[in-house]
Amino acid sequence: VANAGANISVCSGGSAQLNATGGNAYTWSPAEGLSNPNVSNPIATPTVTTEYCVLVINALGCIDTDCVLVTVGNELRPDAGQDVNVCAGSSTQLNAVGGVNYVWSPSTGLSNVNTYNPIANPTTTTTYCVTVTDNNGCEGTDCVTVTVQEDIVVNAGTDSEVCQGSATQLQATGGVTYTWSPATGLSSTATSNPIATPNITTTYCATITDANGC
């Protein structure tokens, strides 16, 4: 009685060992994808789902046949998301899809390496790769690069003194947009060089943003 074994599932590009019993000589067909069609336990590496049948002959020359189905799963194509730019000291959330289990590497700067959407807070530009596993145990890998922008260097100008009732011009540098506070005594809060006419000694602070949004 020939027995080709239980049906098997493999990942795309994977292999499985067949194991037939029941006789002394074995001939598998089709031979395509088999390491050796004339042994009881060849390695099967099919590119598509294939039914392999084995012809078994015992010592008396009696013949029987049995078949096994090797199902090839779909190719796993995970997506780690688009590359992203962050400001120095800032973080971003990664978001991978394509499976049920996720493992990220390197772990540096990640809030959790075993989730699909960790928070990344790298100190330098880093490429994070995620290995994704599906319900069939098949794996795939994709990567995303988090580019850390250089520190923005800003300057609100030098401290100055004015007589009461007089004005002075402030001058901030280092970015493309500027927001001053407090607004009291300023000709504008949204320019790099507003006129300041404070009634009392005042510290004006400028929030400066560069072309990268830092």
CSV table of C-alpha atoms in Angstrom, one decimal, residues 8-18 30-37 41-52 70-73:
chain,number,residue,atom,x,y,z
A,8,ILE,CA,2.1,20.1,2.6
A,9,SER,CA,2.1,23.9,2.3
A,10,VAL,CA,5.3,25.8,1.6
A,11,CYS,CA,6.2,29.5,1.2
A,12,SER,CA,7.0,30.9,-2.2
A,13,GLY,CA,10.6,29.9,-2.9
A,14,GLY,CA,10.6,27.4,-0.1
A,15,SER,CA,11.0,23.6,-0.1
A,16,ALA,CA,9.6,20.6,1.8
A,17,GLN,CA,10.7,17.0,2.1
A,18,LEU,CA,8.4,14.4,0.8
A,30,PRO,CA,6.4,15.0,-12.2
A,31,ALA,CA,10.1,15.2,-11.7
A,32,GLU,CA,10.2,18.9,-12.0
A,33,GLY,CA,11.0,20.6,-8.7
A,34,LEU,CA,12.3,17.4,-7.1
A,35,SER,CA,15.8,16.8,-5.9
A,36,ASN,CA,15.6,13.1,-7.0
A,37,PRO,CA,12.4,11.5,-8.3
A,41,ASN,CA,12.1,11.2,0.4
A,42,PRO,CA,13.0,13.8,-2.2
A,43,ILE,CA,13.2,17.5,-1.5
A,44,ALA,CA,10.4,19.3,-3.4
A,45,THR,CA,10.9,22.9,-4.4
A,46,PRO,CA,7.9,23.7,-6.7
A,47,THR,CA,7.3,27.1,-8.1
A,48,VAL,CA,3.5,26.6,-8.2
A,49,THR,CA,1.1,24.3,-6.4
A,50,THR,CA,1.9,20.8,-7.6
A,51,GLU,CA,0.5,17.3,-7.0
A,52,TYR,CA,3.3,14.8,-6.8
A,70,VAL,CA,2.3,20.6,-2.2
A,71,THR,CA,0.6,24.0,-2.0
A,72,VAL,CA,2.8,27.0,-2.7
A,73,GLY,CA,1.7,30.2,-0.9
